[in-house]
Amino acid sequence: MGPGPINADPRVTRAMSAALVGQYDPWMTDSMNQTMSLYREVFRTANEWTFLVDGTSRAGIEAALVSLVEPGETVLVPVFGRFGLLLKEIGERIGARVVTVEVEWGQVFDAARLEDAIRAEKPAVVAVVQGDTSTTMNQPLEELGAICDRHGALLYVDVTASLGGNRLETDAWGLDAVTAGLQKCLAGPSGSAPITLSEAAVAKIRSRRHVEAGIADGSSAGPGPVIRSNYFDLAQIMDYWGPQRLNHHTEATTMLYGARECARLLVEEGMDAAVARHALHGQAMAAGLRAMGLELFGDQQHRMNNVIAVKIPDGIDGDAVRSGLLSDYGVEIGTSFGPLHGVVWRIGVMGYNARREAVLTTLSVLESALRTAGVPVVSGGGTGAALEFYQEAA
């Protein structure tokens, strides 16, 4: 019950036990096509280039940035937690001029401030996190795509922690590149990074296209500078996922099966229903935590549905409580990073664990652990408040 990874849905782990096949077996290529189609529904997009990057969610982030950003170009990164700082670091490593705007951790940006920064810096790419688990905040994106379009910038969004549990409208909001991971609201294991690219993003990437000498097919290279990674070269990965099937790497078959099942689960449920489920159980958890006398961290109007930061009560060892929860009850929660390490616990309600019994069990054992640590807690207060919330919601 931490900020991710979470327990995978049993359907996903069963799918991952299917037999391996060759990378050009018709079953394999059909599975790739099915996966592309399913993730178009998950991302809410008609983008042709919607596929997987083999690797954890960070592989998708790095592939997007190294393929979209040419050395020397300006990238604007709004920072409101740890993962904005990650985008800054990756941008610097690939030779970009990175400019940041920052707000206090626990807050988000308003659109006017971001437009002022974009107008002043004239970035080629704006790179932003939607839901930053380090602070649990969910950055509003509805206006940002149009702002970037007005000023000639591409918009990249990391939705690793938010996709499936919070509203995301890739096409309606004008997002150019979006990457995710499986280990949070998608109810799978870490190891595959879904990605979707707009026509404008594809054009930028194709301008930097390069084909390895050993598999050159006679097609022309792009006029732009070569993408500075072979493995994360999205132009080459698109050639592999597209009708050319031009070999790049060996597709991670087991992860493909798992990623496909993650998407199938969400599409069967319906994206609006999945977001509503995460909101319901996240709000029930928040109600229970408040009823135990705990203070929630950050701007609650802009908190992600699927993870809650709660301030650790004064005078207790937060890490010791977390250790006891895990060893005594088999329940894991998280702390945070940087200035919030040891200041807050982060409790996730996401994916397979966004369900009533998981919420009530977590509240019950946390109450017991707090009482053991000497925190005065009303017996049954947390679970009682959550149950009342569920009753009212019903």
mmCIF file of N, CA and C in Angstrom, residues 200-266:
data_model
loop_
_atom_site.group_PDB
_atom_site.id
_atom_site.type_symbol
_atom_site.label_atom_id
_atom_site.label_comp_id
_atom_site.label_asym_id
_atom_site.label_seq_id
_atom_site.Cartn_x
_atom_site.Cartn_y
_atom_site.Cartn_z
ATOM 1 N N ALA A 200 3.133 15.773 -34.382
ATOM 2 C CA ALA A 200 4.221 16.752 -34.284
ATOM 3 C C ALA A 200 5.448 16.141 -33.625
ATOM 4 N N ALA A 201 5.236 15.335 -32.584
ATOM 5 C CA ALA A 201 6.362 14.678 -31.930
ATOM 6 C C ALA A 201 7.026 13.680 -32.868
ATOM 7 N N VAL A 202 6.217 12.935 -33.611
ATOM 8 C CA VAL A 202 6.765 11.957 -34.552
ATOM 9 C C VAL A 202 7.597 12.658 -35.618
ATOM 10 N N ALA A 203 7.120 13.791 -36.109
ATOM 11 C CA ALA A 203 7.871 14.525 -37.130
ATOM 12 C C ALA A 203 9.243 14.937 -36.597
ATOM 13 N N LYS A 204 9.291 15.403 -35.357
ATOM 14 C CA LYS A 204 10.576 15.799 -34.763
ATOM 15 C C LYS A 204 11.500 14.586 -34.640
ATOM 16 N N ILE A 205 10.939 13.474 -34.191
ATOM 17 C CA ILE A 205 11.753 12.263 -34.009
ATOM 18 C C ILE A 205 12.219 11.724 -35.354
ATOM 19 N N ARG A 206 11.317 11.701 -36.349
ATOM 20 C CA ARG A 206 11.683 11.189 -37.671
ATOM 21 C C ARG A 206 12.768 12.049 -38.320
ATOM 22 N N SER A 207 12.812 13.331 -37.991
ATOM 23 C CA SER A 207 13.857 14.191 -38.562
ATOM 24 C C SER A 207 15.237 13.779 -38.084
ATOM 25 N N ARG A 208 15.287 12.961 -37.033
ATOM 26 C CA ARG A 208 16.570 12.501 -36.484
ATOM 27 C C ARG A 208 16.776 11.005 -36.736
ATOM 28 N N ARG A 209 15.994 10.442 -37.636
ATOM 29 C CA ARG A 209 16.018 8.992 -37.875
ATOM 30 C C ARG A 209 17.384 8.527 -38.376
ATOM 31 N N HIS A 210 17.794 7.375 -37.887
ATOM 32 C CA HIS A 210 19.057 6.759 -38.270
ATOM 33 C C HIS A 210 18.840 5.255 -38.222
ATOM 34 N N VAL A 211 19.383 4.527 -39.174
ATOM 35 C CA VAL A 211 19.270 3.068 -39.195
ATOM 36 C C VAL A 211 20.653 2.476 -38.988
ATOM 37 N N GLU A 212 20.725 1.488 -38.116
ATOM 38 C CA GLU A 212 22.019 0.833 -37.863
ATOM 39 C C GLU A 212 22.600 0.285 -39.162
ATOM 40 N N ALA A 213 23.912 0.387 -39.288
ATOM 41 C CA ALA A 213 24.586 -0.046 -40.523
ATOM 42 C C ALA A 213 24.339 -1.512 -40.820
ATOM 43 N N GLY A 214 24.284 -2.332 -39.755
ATOM 44 C CA GLY A 214 24.150 -3.775 -39.966
ATOM 45 C C GLY A 214 22.798 -4.217 -40.469
ATOM 46 N N ILE A 215 21.792 -3.335 -40.390
ATOM 47 C CA ILE A 215 20.453 -3.705 -40.859
ATOM 48 C C ILE A 215 19.898 -2.651 -41.811
ATOM 49 N N ALA A 216 20.759 -1.828 -42.382
ATOM 50 C CA ALA A 216 20.317 -0.745 -43.264
ATOM 51 C C ALA A 216 19.445 -1.297 -44.380
ATOM 52 N N ASP A 217 18.326 -0.628 -44.608
ATOM 53 C CA ASP A 217 17.367 -1.094 -45.608
ATOM 54 C C ASP A 217 17.281 -0.172 -46.817
ATOM 55 N N GLY A 218 18.197 0.770 -46.912
ATOM 56 C CA GLY A 218 18.201 1.689 -48.049
ATOM 57 C C GLY A 218 17.345 2.918 -47.862
ATOM 58 N N SER A 219 16.566 2.985 -46.774
ATOM 59 C CA SER A 219 15.737 4.162 -46.538
ATOM 60 C C SER A 219 16.601 5.310 -46.053
ATOM 61 N N SER A 220 16.121 6.523 -46.272
ATOM 62 C CA SER A 220 16.940 7.695 -45.996
ATOM 63 C C SER A 220 16.949 8.036 -44.512
ATOM 64 N N ALA A 221 18.051 8.616 -44.107
ATOM 65 C CA ALA A 221 18.165 9.100 -42.737
ATOM 66 C C ALA A 221 17.558 10.491 -42.649
ATOM 67 N N GLY A 222 17.223 10.914 -41.430
ATOM 68 C CA GLY A 222 16.698 12.250 -41.234
ATOM 69 C C GLY A 222 17.805 13.286 -41.272
ATOM 70 N N PRO A 223 17.462 14.531 -41.542
ATOM 71 C CA PRO A 223 18.485 15.573 -41.635
ATOM 72 C C PRO A 223 18.985 16.063 -40.278
ATOM 73 N N GLY A 224 18.252 15.766 -39.218
ATOM 74 C CA GLY A 224 18.623 16.282 -37.902
ATOM 75 C C GLY A 224 19.737 15.471 -37.259
ATOM 76 N N PRO A 225 20.239 15.947 -36.123
ATOM 77 C CA PRO A 225 21.308 15.237 -35.433
ATOM 78 C C PRO A 225 20.829 13.881 -34.922
ATOM 79 N N VAL A 226 21.714 12.908 -34.971
ATOM 80 C CA VAL A 226 21.386 11.546 -34.553
ATOM 81 C C VAL A 226 20.979 11.536 -33.087
ATOM 82 N N ILE A 227 19.954 10.768 -32.782
ATOM 83 C CA ILE A 227 19.529 10.588 -31.384
ATOM 84 C C ILE A 227 20.666 9.926 -30.619
ATOM 85 N N ARG A 228 21.001 10.465 -29.447
ATOM 86 C CA ARG A 228 22.221 10.083 -28.760
ATOM 87 C C ARG A 228 22.088 8.842 -27.877
ATOM 88 N N SER A 229 21.183 7.999 -28.218
ATOM 89 C CA SER A 229 21.073 6.699 -27.574
ATOM 90 C C SER A 229 20.626 5.721 -28.639
ATOM 91 N N ASN A 230 21.203 4.538 -28.616
ATOM 92 C CA ASN A 230 20.730 3.509 -29.531
ATOM 93 C C ASN A 230 19.498 2.829 -28.970
ATOM 94 N N TYR A 231 19.568 2.386 -27.731
ATOM 95 C CA TYR A 231 18.465 1.623 -27.143
ATOM 96 C C TYR A 231 17.206 2.471 -27.018
ATOM 97 N N PHE A 232 17.346 3.746 -26.673
ATOM 98 C CA PHE A 232 16.201 4.614 -26.455
ATOM 99 C C PHE A 232 15.859 5.469 -27.674
ATOM 100 N N ASP A 233 16.341 5.085 -28.841
ATOM 101 C CA ASP A 233 16.083 5.800 -30.086
ATOM 102 C C ASP A 233 14.663 5.473 -30.542
ATOM 103 N N LEU A 234 13.725 6.407 -30.308
ATOM 104 C CA LEU A 234 12.332 6.134 -30.645
ATOM 105 C C LEU A 234 12.111 5.984 -32.145
ATOM 106 N N ALA A 235 12.930 6.613 -32.974
ATOM 107 C CA ALA A 235 12.779 6.442 -34.418
ATOM 108 C C ALA A 235 13.027 4.987 -34.799
ATOM 109 N N GLN A 236 14.049 4.381 -34.222
ATOM 110 C CA GLN A 236 14.332 2.981 -34.510
ATOM 111 C C GLN A 236 13.280 2.060 -33.885
ATOM 112 N N ILE A 237 12.813 2.412 -32.685
ATOM 113 C CA ILE A 237 11.793 1.583 -32.038
ATOM 114 C C ILE A 237 10.488 1.625 -32.835
ATOM 115 N N MET A 238 10.155 2.784 -33.409
ATOM 116 C CA MET A 238 8.958 2.876 -34.248
ATOM 117 C C MET A 238 9.109 2.031 -35.508
ATOM 118 N N ASP A 239 10.307 1.988 -36.083
ATOM 119 C CA ASP A 239 10.526 1.121 -37.239
ATOM 120 C C ASP A 239 10.297 -0.349 -36.878
ATOM 121 N N TYR A 240 10.573 -0.697 -35.637
ATOM 122 C CA TYR A 240 10.393 -2.074 -35.166
ATOM 123 C C TYR A 240 8.918 -2.384 -34.924
ATOM 124 N N TRP A 241 8.198 -1.440 -34.301
ATOM 125 C CA TRP A 241 6.784 -1.650 -33.993
ATOM 126 C C TRP A 241 5.894 -1.432 -35.217
ATOM 127 N N GLY A 242 6.382 -0.732 -36.214
ATOM 128 C CA GLY A 242 5.590 -0.438 -37.395
ATOM 129 C C GLY A 242 5.616 -1.556 -38.411
ATOM 130 N N PRO A 243 4.967 -1.348 -39.537
ATOM 131 C CA PRO A 243 4.855 -2.408 -40.551
ATOM 132 C C PRO A 243 6.188 -2.863 -41.135
ATOM 133 N N GLN A 244 7.234 -2.038 -41.043
ATOM 134 C CA GLN A 244 8.540 -2.465 -41.535
ATOM 135 C C GLN A 244 9.107 -3.615 -40.714
ATOM 136 N N ARG A 245 8.783 -3.644 -39.407
ATOM 137 C CA ARG A 245 9.344 -4.636 -38.479
ATOM 138 C C ARG A 245 10.868 -4.688 -38.622
ATOM 139 N N LEU A 246 11.466 -3.509 -38.703
ATOM 140 C CA LEU A 246 12.918 -3.428 -38.847
ATOM 141 C C LEU A 246 13.547 -3.670 -37.485
ATOM 142 N N ASN A 247 14.332 -4.714 -37.383
ATOM 143 C CA ASN A 247 14.810 -5.164 -36.083
ATOM 144 C C ASN A 247 15.580 -4.078 -35.343
ATOM 145 N N HIS A 248 15.239 -3.930 -34.073
ATOM 146 C CA HIS A 248 15.985 -2.996 -33.213
ATOM 147 C C HIS A 248 16.548 -3.743 -32.023
ATOM 148 N N HIS A 249 15.677 -4.270 -31.186
ATOM 149 C CA HIS A 249 16.065 -5.099 -30.062
ATOM 150 C C HIS A 249 15.096 -6.280 -30.045
ATOM 151 N N THR A 250 15.311 -7.232 -29.169
ATOM 152 C CA THR A 250 14.375 -8.338 -29.030
ATOM 153 C C THR A 250 13.294 -7.939 -28.042
ATOM 154 N N GLU A 251 12.068 -7.854 -28.523
ATOM 155 C CA GLU A 251 10.956 -7.434 -27.674
ATOM 156 C C GLU A 251 10.859 -8.327 -26.436
ATOM 157 N N ALA A 252 10.586 -7.692 -25.284
ATOM 158 C CA ALA A 252 10.461 -8.405 -24.005
ATOM 159 C C ALA A 252 9.092 -9.082 -23.964
ATOM 160 N N THR A 253 9.056 -10.326 -24.437
ATOM 161 C CA THR A 253 7.777 -11.009 -24.666
ATOM 162 C C THR A 253 6.900 -11.049 -23.425
ATOM 163 N N THR A 254 7.460 -11.467 -22.299
ATOM 164 C CA THR A 254 6.670 -11.606 -21.083
ATOM 165 C C THR A 254 6.104 -10.266 -20.635
ATOM 166 N N MET A 255 6.905 -9.207 -20.731
ATOM 167 C CA MET A 255 6.415 -7.885 -20.358
ATOM 168 C C MET A 255 5.346 -7.411 -21.327
ATOM 169 N N LEU A 256 5.475 -7.771 -22.596
ATOM 170 C CA LEU A 256 4.441 -7.418 -23.564
ATOM 171 C C LEU A 256 3.108 -8.034 -23.161
ATOM 172 N N TYR A 257 3.131 -9.314 -22.802
ATOM 173 C CA TYR A 257 1.895 -9.969 -22.366
ATOM 174 C C TYR A 257 1.304 -9.270 -21.141
ATOM 175 N N GLY A 258 2.175 -8.910 -20.201
ATOM 176 C CA GLY A 258 1.691 -8.238 -19.000
ATOM 177 C C GLY A 258 1.136 -6.860 -19.295
ATOM 178 N N ALA A 259 1.843 -6.092 -20.123
ATOM 179 C CA ALA A 259 1.384 -4.742 -20.465
ATOM 180 C C ALA A 259 0.066 -4.783 -21.212
ATOM 181 N N ARG A 260 -0.083 -5.765 -22.095
ATOM 182 C CA ARG A 260 -1.341 -5.902 -22.822
ATOM 183 C C ARG A 260 -2.491 -6.180 -21.858
ATOM 184 N N GLU A 261 -2.250 -7.063 -20.869
ATOM 185 C CA GLU A 261 -3.320 -7.398 -19.931
ATOM 186 C C GLU A 261 -3.657 -6.221 -19.026
ATOM 187 N N CYS A 262 -2.654 -5.430 -18.644
ATOM 188 C CA CYS A 262 -2.924 -4.212 -17.866
ATOM 189 C C CYS A 262 -3.881 -3.294 -18.626
ATOM 190 N N ALA A 263 -3.600 -3.091 -19.901
ATOM 191 C CA ALA A 263 -4.459 -2.225 -20.704
ATOM 192 C C ALA A 263 -5.833 -2.839 -20.885
ATOM 193 N N ARG A 264 -5.884 -4.151 -21.082
ATOM 194 C CA ARG A 264 -7.176 -4.812 -21.298
ATOM 195 C C ARG A 264 -8.065 -4.665 -20.068
ATOM 196 N N LEU A 265 -7.473 -4.790 -18.881
ATOM 197 C CA LEU A 265 -8.235 -4.614 -17.640
ATOM 198 C C LEU A 265 -8.870 -3.228 -17.584
ATOM 199 N N LEU A 266 -8.091 -2.198 -17.900
ATOM 200 C CA LEU A 266 -8.605 -0.829 -17.839
ATOM 201 C C LEU A 266 -9.667 -0.584 -18.901
#
